[in-house]
Amino acid sequence: MRILALALGALIAVPASAQTAQVAPILTTPEAKDIWTHARPEIARVTHVALDLRVNFASQTLSGSAILDILTAPGAREIILDVDNMNIQTVAALNGPNLPYKIGPRDAELGSALTIQLNPGTKRIRITYNTKPSASALQWLPPELTAGKVKPYLFSQGQPINNRSWIPTQDSPGIRQTWSATLTVPDNMVAVMSGDRLSGDKGMQRANGGRAYEFRMNRPVPPYLIALAVGDLAFKATGKRSGVWTEPSMLDAAAYEVGDVEKMIDAAQALYGPYRWGRYDMLVLPPSFPYGGMENPTLTFLTPTIITGDRSNTDVVAHELAHSWSGNLVTNATWSDSWLNEGFTTYFENRIMEAVYGKTRAALYADLDWDGLQKDLTEAKNGPTTRLHGDPGATAGQLDYFKGSTMLRTIEVAVGRKRFDAYLRSYFDRYAFQPQTSAGFLADIRQRLIRGDKALEARLQLDRWVYQPGLPANAVHVQSAILAKVDAQLAAVKAGGSVSAVKTTGWSTQQWMRFLNGLPRQQTPARLKELDQGLGLSASTNAYVRSAWAELAIANRYEPALPSIEAFVNSVGRGLLIRPVYQALVAQGDWGKPIAARFFAKAKASYHPVTAGQVEKIIAK
Ligand code: BES
Ligand code: ZN
């Protein structure tokens, strides 16, 4: 199916603040309809958001205003925004009359529609509002949960649909907006955002107290990419266009860990064309950050769990950097096609890793992803949730990542790298700053790469990959020689060999993962003790190791490991590492469920609202 674009921008004068940026057309095809938004962009849409917010740690609120520039279709009488759980004080035309508005019923997932009546010719609206302490995008951390333990901390996580809890706008990935923001924060704190910094590193003193920081994003981005953090932050450069922000005590370790980033940017540009976002900085957050990383433009957010001292988790940096093309430049129009963001990015991530570290090391990550693919397929029984295109948020496990990247690798092998790279590079150029759908991508690759080659079409099976469950038989599996050696040691242990014979010196996170996840799930207490003590699992400072060990120990109801597991789920809030621990406990029924509830009761206050909600659901089972 072809994407029909309604070029509304051509019919109506573009507001001044949006003039520097291209205003993307509005998608109107059925498959691009986003069921996760209340917005009706074909009637009226937001093109620019200007925020002016005061950050109040005492009340855990943001308060101030949002000025929205809007584009309207002829005769439009209203604009519909997404809001969730916020207090709206006033809605008015900018420097004009108040506008009647209505907040619709709250859907637990989608929040409410904010419908604002427009006067003929209304082009700018001013909304004054404040957020609530329970805003789903925001985590307000008390000083105890920071590294420094003296100042509080605030950060946001927008993807997929949380930003409507702090920004009243049209919160759909198919809609692009430029934005600007002024954040006023307590005197001794620093604010960062996912856009250009206009005020210096120290902000500006405000007459009525606090420091003001100004930011701007003049390239049109989907609203989920607007992000902020406020804390005791310091900066260290890692190169001419990159650097790290984090709490002072973590700065040196963080800067070392991500020190290969300039090489990664060079490699990425050589593959997919210019990096179009200016700076590439990273923010290393407190351990409650719910993800490994988040690709907020100009400022990737990273979990501190990647800091293992050996740069073995820089795949996360390569991944978030790759989103600067797949995701931030070309964006899934709806969350039904998240593989266009995550699958493409996982493929590109591995290409960046190969360019920077070589084939052997890249194969390590790709082979581990293959393990993840098989695990997700098995757990979902190759059922409907193993389709790439499906209900938003419904893809099993990380199949949008693993099946998506395997599909692209399979195409690469079939057509040859040179041809595929040229195609992908042109794909990014042609769709830059636009939303994309599965159907749109398939039409494009057929037109530009397959070009009627029937044999190639039959070989690739693209529709099967995207629309059918399971894994097509042509899937390419990259195997790692390094992991094959781990498998050999694993085989010896499985055959009853002693744990002390396992040579783990210098093991990367990935070698540990292959070993621990490869151990048979049923183990005797004696063997678990030998593993724990021989390999130092409960005492490991590597969060990935602690998580994988917890899963194994819990599967065997191995109680000596519980104190370390409890400490772990109280010190890390990254969903990918803690959810499996809670799931393993719940799977142990009468033995595990009360333990899960007990751990969560204590740890909950340290989790991001989204993660807390996810764990709550696991425990309720
Ligand atoms: N964009 C994702 C994070 C995300 C996914 C947020 C879904 C909200 C909903 C980010 O790029 C990501 O994929 N992070 C991974 C790391 C990566 C190396 C696999 C993660 O968090 O583990
Ligand atoms: Zn990603």
XYZ file of C-alpha atoms and ligand atoms in Angstrom:
644
model
C 0.000 0.000 0.000
C 1.184 3.485 -0.775
C 1.300 6.131 1.910
C -1.000 8.989 1.056
C 0.260 12.225 2.445
C -1.932 15.212 3.054
C 0.382 18.144 2.633
C -1.443 20.412 5.002
C 1.645 22.543 5.452
C 1.370 23.742 1.871
C -2.139 25.098 2.372
C -1.580 27.090 5.516
C 1.050 29.605 6.549
C 3.602 27.958 8.809
C 4.007 29.617 12.241
C 7.194 31.622 12.601
C 8.784 29.347 15.173
C 8.405 26.325 12.903
C 9.674 27.997 9.782
C 13.253 26.859 10.171
C 12.198 23.218 10.217
C 10.451 21.130 7.624
C 6.925 20.360 8.772
C 6.324 16.748 7.914
C 3.120 15.833 6.116
C 0.326 14.105 7.980
C -0.129 10.410 7.387
C -3.667 9.443 6.602
C -3.444 5.776 5.613
C -5.278 3.299 7.847
C -2.149 1.394 8.783
C -0.551 4.594 10.044
C -3.420 5.338 12.378
C -2.131 5.480 15.924
C -4.597 3.939 18.379
C -2.440 5.129 21.286
C -3.296 8.801 20.860
C -6.453 10.877 21.188
C -5.102 13.366 18.651
C -6.760 13.920 15.274
C -3.824 15.437 13.395
C -5.737 15.478 10.124
C -7.932 18.213 11.649
C -5.379 20.163 13.644
C -1.852 19.408 14.696
C 0.880 20.797 16.890
C 4.077 21.885 15.118
C 6.022 23.520 17.957
C 5.963 23.271 21.747
C 7.470 26.031 23.907
C 7.737 25.024 27.559
C 8.396 27.308 30.497
C 8.489 25.169 33.623
C 9.599 25.545 37.194
C 11.003 22.377 38.764
C 9.850 22.109 42.358
C 11.424 19.258 44.314
C 9.508 19.947 47.516
C 6.100 19.441 45.880
C 7.445 17.084 43.163
C 5.782 19.127 40.471
C 6.581 20.955 37.286
C 4.521 24.101 36.922
C 4.287 26.744 34.262
C 3.099 26.886 30.699
C 3.226 25.323 27.259
C 2.694 27.450 24.166
C 1.682 25.342 21.181
C 1.942 26.408 17.551
C -0.748 24.691 15.553
C -1.627 23.952 11.954
C -5.299 23.565 11.131
C -7.196 22.114 8.214
C -9.706 24.506 6.635
C -12.740 24.839 8.864
C -11.129 23.129 11.875
C -13.017 24.012 15.065
C -10.944 22.198 17.653
C -7.620 20.594 18.419
C -7.250 17.421 20.463
C -4.201 16.876 22.676
C -3.112 14.027 24.934
C -2.850 14.685 28.651
C -2.568 12.318 31.561
C -2.936 13.037 35.221
C -2.077 16.745 35.131
C -3.786 19.890 36.466
C -4.765 22.337 33.743
C -5.289 25.897 34.990
C -6.012 27.955 31.870
C -6.200 27.540 28.111
C -6.118 30.632 25.932
C -5.174 31.865 22.505
C -1.731 33.429 22.843
C -2.294 37.042 23.938
C -5.977 36.424 23.292
C -9.204 35.181 24.844
C -9.590 32.073 26.939
C -10.585 29.058 24.864
C -13.252 26.611 26.050
C -11.801 23.160 26.668
C -12.838 19.769 27.945
C -10.821 16.974 29.540
C -12.243 13.600 28.516
C -12.477 10.459 30.648
C -9.166 8.968 31.711
C -8.122 5.732 30.045
C -5.673 3.838 32.245
C -3.182 3.508 29.386
C -3.914 6.457 27.119
C -4.779 9.152 29.591
C -7.327 11.775 28.537
C -8.163 13.783 25.465
C -7.848 17.520 25.998
C -10.168 19.052 23.416
C -9.714 22.786 22.903
C -12.107 24.911 20.908
C -10.428 27.153 18.368
C -11.462 30.523 17.076
C -11.040 31.075 13.347
C -7.396 31.867 12.775
C -6.083 30.666 16.172
C -2.476 29.686 15.570
C -0.995 29.662 19.036
C -2.411 28.387 22.296
C -1.098 28.917 25.798
C -1.830 26.286 28.440
C -0.888 26.876 32.062
C -0.648 23.716 34.103
C 1.202 21.698 36.654
C 2.117 18.038 36.843
C 1.341 15.690 39.718
C 3.924 13.806 41.796
C 2.655 10.569 40.201
C 3.280 11.730 36.601
C 4.206 8.523 34.780
C 7.137 9.964 32.814
C 8.858 11.493 35.805
C 10.917 9.994 38.548
C 11.654 12.255 41.499
C 14.560 10.756 43.391
C 15.324 11.643 46.993
C 19.025 12.291 47.714
C 19.505 8.749 49.136
C 18.878 7.276 45.684
C 21.599 9.309 43.999
C 25.326 8.644 43.953
C 26.114 11.835 45.874
C 23.291 11.346 48.420
C 23.045 15.108 49.039
C 20.802 16.568 46.324
C 17.581 15.221 44.840
C 17.285 14.270 41.179
C 14.609 14.317 38.507
C 14.483 12.656 35.109
C 11.881 11.873 32.478
C 11.278 8.855 30.225
C 8.943 9.598 27.328
C 8.857 6.463 25.163
C 6.351 5.211 24.333
C 3.461 7.343 25.660
C 4.516 8.829 28.998
C 5.261 12.385 27.979
C 1.570 13.274 28.053
C 1.937 13.231 31.841
C 4.120 16.365 31.729
C 3.632 17.949 28.299
C 0.121 18.712 27.018
C 0.641 17.895 23.342
C -0.167 15.331 20.632
C 1.819 12.378 21.897
C 2.132 10.135 18.860
C 5.354 9.007 17.158
C 3.887 9.850 13.735
C 3.687 13.526 14.648
C 6.763 15.737 14.621
C 7.240 18.923 16.559
C 10.070 21.336 17.134
C 10.331 22.519 20.720
C 12.000 24.927 23.087
C 12.104 25.019 26.867
C 13.069 27.151 29.797
C 13.527 25.163 32.999
C 13.900 26.965 36.295
C 15.598 24.775 38.879
C 16.901 25.261 42.445
C 20.042 27.372 42.679
C 22.566 24.614 43.153
C 21.289 22.264 40.469
C 21.935 21.661 36.770
C 19.335 20.944 34.084
C 19.927 19.042 30.844
C 17.553 18.292 27.971
C 17.433 16.469 24.644
C 18.142 19.549 22.557
C 20.653 22.323 22.027
C 21.759 24.110 25.211
C 21.256 27.829 24.796
C 22.265 28.889 28.291
C 25.763 28.035 29.509
C 26.549 25.068 31.744
C 25.532 27.066 34.826
C 22.283 28.584 33.551
C 21.142 32.109 34.408
C 20.229 33.516 37.817
C 16.528 34.340 38.082
C 15.386 37.460 39.923
C 12.752 35.532 41.874
C 15.100 32.688 42.755
C 16.482 29.640 41.002
C 18.501 29.173 37.832
C 17.015 29.167 34.378
C 18.280 26.860 31.656
C 17.206 27.256 28.049
C 17.037 24.582 25.385
C 15.873 24.286 21.814
C 15.274 21.529 19.283
C 14.844 23.040 15.851
C 14.587 19.769 13.979
C 11.090 18.261 14.055
C 10.992 15.288 16.437
C 8.270 12.966 17.691
C 7.167 14.122 21.155
C 8.397 10.993 22.960
C 11.944 12.281 22.377
C 11.567 15.352 24.592
C 13.474 14.589 27.789
C 14.873 16.345 30.834
C 17.027 15.623 33.853
C 17.894 17.812 36.823
C 20.445 16.962 39.464
C 23.945 17.503 40.728
C 25.454 17.096 37.273
C 28.921 17.621 35.885
C 30.251 17.319 32.353
C 33.360 15.801 30.826
C 34.168 15.887 27.123
C 34.887 12.617 25.313
C 35.729 14.322 22.028
C 35.053 17.310 19.867
C 31.309 16.812 19.569
C 30.617 14.429 22.451
C 30.759 14.189 26.215
C 29.195 12.758 29.366
C 26.982 14.313 32.004
C 26.637 12.552 35.326
C 27.020 13.067 39.047
C 30.553 14.244 39.903
C 31.587 11.053 41.718
C 30.830 8.975 38.613
C 32.250 11.276 35.985
C 35.640 9.683 35.396
C 34.370 6.095 35.315
C 31.516 7.085 32.988
C 33.779 9.009 30.615
C 36.176 6.061 30.441
C 33.411 3.537 29.763
C 31.941 5.468 26.801
C 35.337 6.645 25.567
C 34.970 4.947 22.170
C 31.994 7.117 21.237
C 33.784 9.401 18.759
C 34.953 6.357 16.797
C 31.369 5.133 16.824
C 30.053 8.422 15.449
C 32.642 8.297 12.650
C 31.708 4.693 11.855
C 27.987 5.436 11.873
C 28.375 8.414 9.546
C 30.476 6.369 7.134
C 27.666 3.822 7.010
C 24.443 5.836 6.976
C 25.300 9.422 6.172
C 25.698 12.591 8.211
C 24.870 12.780 11.899
C 22.266 15.523 11.771
C 21.814 16.477 15.406
C 24.843 18.596 16.273
C 26.298 17.311 19.529
C 26.130 13.745 20.793
C 26.274 13.834 24.579
C 25.335 11.142 27.072
C 23.777 11.332 30.512
C 24.577 8.490 32.908
C 21.663 8.313 35.328
C 21.180 6.883 38.804
C 20.588 3.082 38.937
C 16.801 3.458 38.938
C 16.831 4.454 35.267
C 14.343 1.959 33.787
C 16.212 1.155 30.551
C 19.670 0.296 29.326
C 19.606 3.430 27.276
C 17.220 5.894 25.704
C 17.998 7.667 22.466
C 16.987 11.198 23.463
C 18.368 13.401 20.653
C 21.682 15.155 21.365
C 21.641 13.514 24.816
C 21.418 9.733 25.096
C 20.297 8.594 28.548
C 22.246 5.587 29.907
C 21.914 3.212 32.852
C 24.929 3.152 35.181
C 24.820 -0.679 34.986
C 26.822 -0.481 31.748
C 29.775 0.858 33.722
C 31.676 -2.353 34.326
C 35.147 -0.893 33.831
C 35.942 -2.947 30.716
C 33.876 -1.205 28.015
C 32.117 -4.520 27.379
C 28.662 -2.913 27.309
C 29.357 -0.196 24.788
C 26.891 -1.959 22.493
C 24.323 0.105 24.381
C 26.069 3.315 23.286
C 26.298 2.061 19.679
C 22.609 1.191 19.887
C 21.429 4.574 21.158
C 23.702 6.365 18.706
C 22.259 4.304 15.826
C 18.794 5.544 16.794
C 19.999 8.970 15.616
C 19.141 7.504 12.192
C 16.654 4.683 12.814
C 14.096 6.102 15.198
C 14.965 9.747 15.498
C 15.438 10.531 11.785
C 13.044 7.909 10.372
C 10.461 7.087 13.022
C 7.898 4.324 13.396
C 4.586 6.058 12.627
C 2.884 3.985 15.321
C 4.113 1.615 18.028
C 2.739 -1.281 15.932
C 5.906 -0.961 13.893
C 8.423 -0.536 16.704
C 10.732 -2.918 14.805
C 11.379 -0.081 12.337
C 13.015 1.698 15.279
C 14.421 -1.152 17.345
C 15.142 -3.855 14.741
C 16.902 -1.437 12.392
C 18.813 -0.004 15.336
C 19.907 -3.418 16.614
C 21.214 -4.248 13.141
C 23.030 -0.903 12.833
C 24.348 -1.151 16.357
C 26.113 -4.343 15.352
C 27.513 -2.753 12.205
C 28.938 0.076 14.319
C 30.413 -2.467 16.765
C 32.005 -4.329 13.861
C 33.463 -1.132 12.391
C 34.936 -0.053 15.739
C 35.973 -3.373 17.330
C 36.135 -5.854 14.452
C 34.149 -8.878 13.305
C 35.058 -11.169 16.195
C 33.715 -8.858 18.838
C 30.636 -7.905 16.810
C 29.783 -11.596 16.426
C 29.776 -11.909 20.214
C 26.819 -9.527 20.497
C 25.018 -10.851 17.412
C 25.225 -14.451 18.612
C 23.923 -13.489 22.042
C 21.035 -11.664 20.345
C 20.317 -14.921 18.493
C 19.996 -16.634 21.875
C 17.559 -13.913 22.875
C 15.609 -14.423 19.657
C 15.270 -18.159 20.274
C 14.248 -17.611 23.889
C 11.565 -15.076 22.952
C 10.202 -17.312 20.157
C 10.055 -20.334 22.450
C 8.392 -18.457 25.292
C 5.791 -17.013 22.912
C 5.368 -20.483 21.317
C 5.890 -18.926 17.881
C 2.441 -17.415 18.339
C 0.841 -14.177 17.103
C 2.993 -11.955 19.333
C 6.021 -13.081 17.321
C 4.916 -10.986 14.323
C 6.972 -7.850 13.687
C 3.912 -5.788 12.773
C 1.198 -6.194 15.382
C -0.754 -4.523 18.128
C 1.217 -1.689 19.688
C 3.362 -2.883 22.565
C 2.385 -6.518 21.996
C 5.572 -7.948 20.452
C 6.884 -10.792 22.612
C 10.031 -10.031 24.618
C 12.515 -8.150 22.479
C 11.489 -9.730 19.168
C 11.132 -6.316 17.555
C 14.877 -6.009 18.245
C 16.059 -9.533 17.492
C 13.753 -10.693 14.717
C 13.939 -7.248 13.120
C 17.739 -7.160 13.111
C 17.942 -10.761 11.887
C 15.639 -9.882 8.990
C 17.901 -7.017 7.913
C 21.005 -9.167 8.259
C 19.326 -11.823 6.137
C 18.637 -9.257 3.407
C 22.234 -8.016 3.669
C 23.604 -11.515 3.108
C 21.219 -12.133 0.202
C 21.962 -8.956 -1.773
C 25.505 -8.282 -0.604
C 26.687 -5.684 1.841
C 27.612 -3.028 -0.688
C 24.198 -2.982 -2.286
C 22.343 -3.135 1.024
C 24.400 -0.358 2.595
C 23.772 1.907 -0.396
C 20.066 1.185 -0.165
C 19.885 1.901 3.567
C 21.816 5.090 3.267
C 19.445 6.365 0.611
C 16.480 5.208 2.720
C 17.592 7.465 5.575
C 18.198 10.393 3.260
C 14.843 10.044 1.562
C 12.778 9.592 4.731
C 14.721 11.879 7.053
C 12.458 13.579 9.609
C 9.459 11.505 8.517
C 7.364 8.731 10.015
C 7.478 5.280 8.434
C 5.301 2.161 8.440
C 5.989 -1.510 7.701
C 3.990 -1.168 4.486
C 5.921 1.945 3.514
C 9.277 0.274 4.108
C 8.298 -2.852 2.175
C 7.069 -0.776 -0.780
C 10.307 1.201 -0.738
C 12.659 -1.764 -0.598
C 10.735 -3.439 -3.419
C 10.957 -0.346 -5.552
C 14.579 0.519 -4.838
C 16.347 -2.733 -4.049
C 14.403 -5.755 -5.274
C 13.246 -4.020 -8.448
C 11.094 -6.853 -9.742
C 13.740 -9.569 -9.270
C 11.342 -12.484 -8.751
C 13.980 -14.924 -7.553
C 15.237 -12.439 -4.955
C 11.696 -11.638 -3.846
C 10.994 -15.353 -3.340
C 14.248 -15.834 -1.484
C 13.739 -12.951 0.915
C 10.164 -13.740 2.007
C 9.729 -10.193 3.298
C 5.994 -10.394 3.952
C 6.525 -13.542 5.960
C 9.144 -11.797 8.070
C 6.959 -8.799 8.793
C 3.423 -10.144 8.963
C 3.697 -13.812 9.969
C 4.644 -15.316 13.319
C 7.781 -17.370 13.905
C 11.136 -17.244 12.163
C 11.469 -17.790 8.396
C 13.873 -20.562 7.386
C 16.249 -18.170 5.590
C 17.236 -16.454 8.876
C 20.983 -15.827 9.116
C 22.662 -16.790 12.392
C 26.033 -15.183 13.137
C 28.097 -17.460 15.361
C 30.775 -16.300 17.754
C 34.081 -18.130 18.146
C 34.538 -16.560 21.587
C 31.189 -17.878 22.751
C 31.971 -21.301 21.243
C 34.833 -21.480 23.759
C 32.445 -20.607 26.567
C 30.159 -23.376 25.288
C 33.041 -25.842 25.580
C 33.558 -24.920 29.245
C 29.836 -25.077 29.788
C 29.733 -28.577 28.331
C 32.419 -29.692 30.786
C 30.435 -28.318 33.729
C 27.240 -29.908 32.441
C 29.057 -33.228 32.243
C 29.823 -32.893 35.960
C 33.227 -31.242 35.722
C 34.336 -29.036 38.580
C 33.397 -25.370 38.630
C 36.881 -24.378 39.719
C 38.151 -25.536 36.325
C 36.145 -22.819 34.559
C 38.456 -20.034 33.407
C 36.536 -16.793 33.825
C 39.444 -14.366 34.098
C 38.836 -11.425 31.787
C 35.343 -12.546 30.827
C 33.155 -9.875 29.297
C 29.523 -9.448 30.264
C 28.591 -11.423 27.133
C 30.707 -14.449 28.067
C 29.134 -14.457 31.511
C 25.668 -14.292 29.972
C 26.300 -17.229 27.656
C 27.645 -19.304 30.526
C 25.034 -18.499 33.156
C 22.058 -18.672 30.796
C 23.404 -21.919 29.324
C 23.486 -23.767 32.643
C 20.686 -26.328 33.021
C 17.857 -24.793 35.050
C 17.790 -27.671 37.542
C 20.766 -27.676 39.902
C 21.437 -29.266 43.285
C 22.042 -27.013 46.313
C 25.604 -28.306 46.495
C 26.250 -27.391 42.883
C 24.678 -23.950 43.321
C 26.918 -23.326 46.310
C 29.936 -24.373 44.265
C 28.902 -22.044 41.419
C 28.206 -19.119 43.720
C 31.403 -19.401 45.722
C 33.658 -20.557 42.898
C 32.559 -17.815 40.519
C 31.715 -15.071 43.027
C 28.204 -14.660 41.646
C 26.333 -13.228 44.639
C 29.171 -10.775 45.197
C 29.584 -9.758 41.573
C 29.567 -6.022 40.848
C 28.278 -6.719 37.324
C 24.488 -6.182 37.313
C 23.984 -8.497 34.333
C 25.715 -11.322 36.233
C 23.671 -10.673 39.361
C 20.425 -10.785 37.380
C 21.244 -14.018 35.510
C 22.447 -15.680 38.716
C 19.283 -14.626 40.541
C 17.158 -16.310 37.867
C 19.053 -19.577 38.223
C 19.125 -19.519 42.020
C 15.414 -18.754 42.254
C 14.512 -21.516 39.789
C 16.020 -23.881 42.380
C 14.644 -22.119 45.452
C 18.225 -21.640 46.602
C 17.739 -19.586 49.744
C 21.370 -18.680 50.537
C 21.273 -16.412 47.473
C 18.239 -14.423 48.633
C 20.014 -11.661 50.610
C 22.146 -10.810 47.601
C 19.103 -10.914 45.318
C 17.190 -8.618 47.639
C 20.100 -6.183 47.712
C 20.232 -6.333 43.922
C 16.555 -5.510 43.272
C 16.902 -2.673 45.775
C 19.902 -1.183 44.040
C 19.007 -1.440 40.339
C 15.793 -0.342 38.613
C 16.594 -1.345 35.029
C 13.541 -3.314 33.884
C 15.433 -5.755 31.694
C 17.513 -6.903 34.679
C 14.945 -6.889 37.488
C 11.730 -8.019 35.780
C 13.144 -11.520 35.135
C 13.999 -11.788 38.837
C 10.420 -11.019 39.897
C 9.074 -13.290 37.155
C 11.272 -16.149 38.382
C 10.033 -15.647 41.942
C 6.387 -15.579 40.912
C 6.924 -18.732 38.820
C 7.860 -20.470 42.080
C 4.305 -20.096 43.372
C 3.784 -20.405 47.116
C 7.503 -20.271 47.798
C 8.387 -17.345 45.557
C 5.329 -15.094 45.499
C 5.587 -13.878 49.106
C 9.289 -13.224 48.608
C 8.566 -11.211 45.464
C 5.941 -9.186 47.327
C 8.303 -8.579 50.237
C 11.197 -7.481 48.001
C 8.932 -5.207 45.966
C 7.311 -3.568 48.992
C 10.713 -2.268 49.983
C 12.190 -1.630 46.533
C 9.137 0.023 44.962
C 9.973 3.523 46.157
C 13.249 3.342 44.258
C 11.704 2.336 40.896
C 10.576 4.592 38.084
C 6.731 4.709 37.948
C 6.685 2.689 34.708
C 8.906 -0.062 36.121
C 6.951 -0.106 39.384
C 3.766 -0.591 37.344
C 5.310 -3.458 35.371
C 6.539 -5.246 38.485
C 3.169 -4.735 40.140
C 1.548 -6.568 37.217
C 4.037 -9.442 37.472
C 3.355 -9.846 41.181
C -0.425 -9.669 40.748
C -0.330 -12.835 38.589
N 14.324 3.011 22.835
C 14.787 1.962 23.669
C 14.259 2.009 25.078
C 12.751 1.840 25.185
C 12.131 0.780 24.552
C 12.006 2.705 25.945
C 10.753 0.631 24.661
C 10.649 2.559 26.051
C 10.007 1.520 25.409
C 16.313 1.942 23.723
O 16.918 2.347 22.545
C 16.744 0.509 23.945
O 16.459 -0.289 23.103
N 17.416 0.220 25.059
C 17.901 -1.103 25.356
C 19.371 -1.207 25.159
C 19.773 -1.867 23.893
C 21.263 -2.024 23.792
C 19.102 -3.179 23.625
C 17.616 -1.413 26.811
O 16.998 -0.596 27.485
O 17.988 -2.458 27.282
Zn 16.545 0.951 21.012
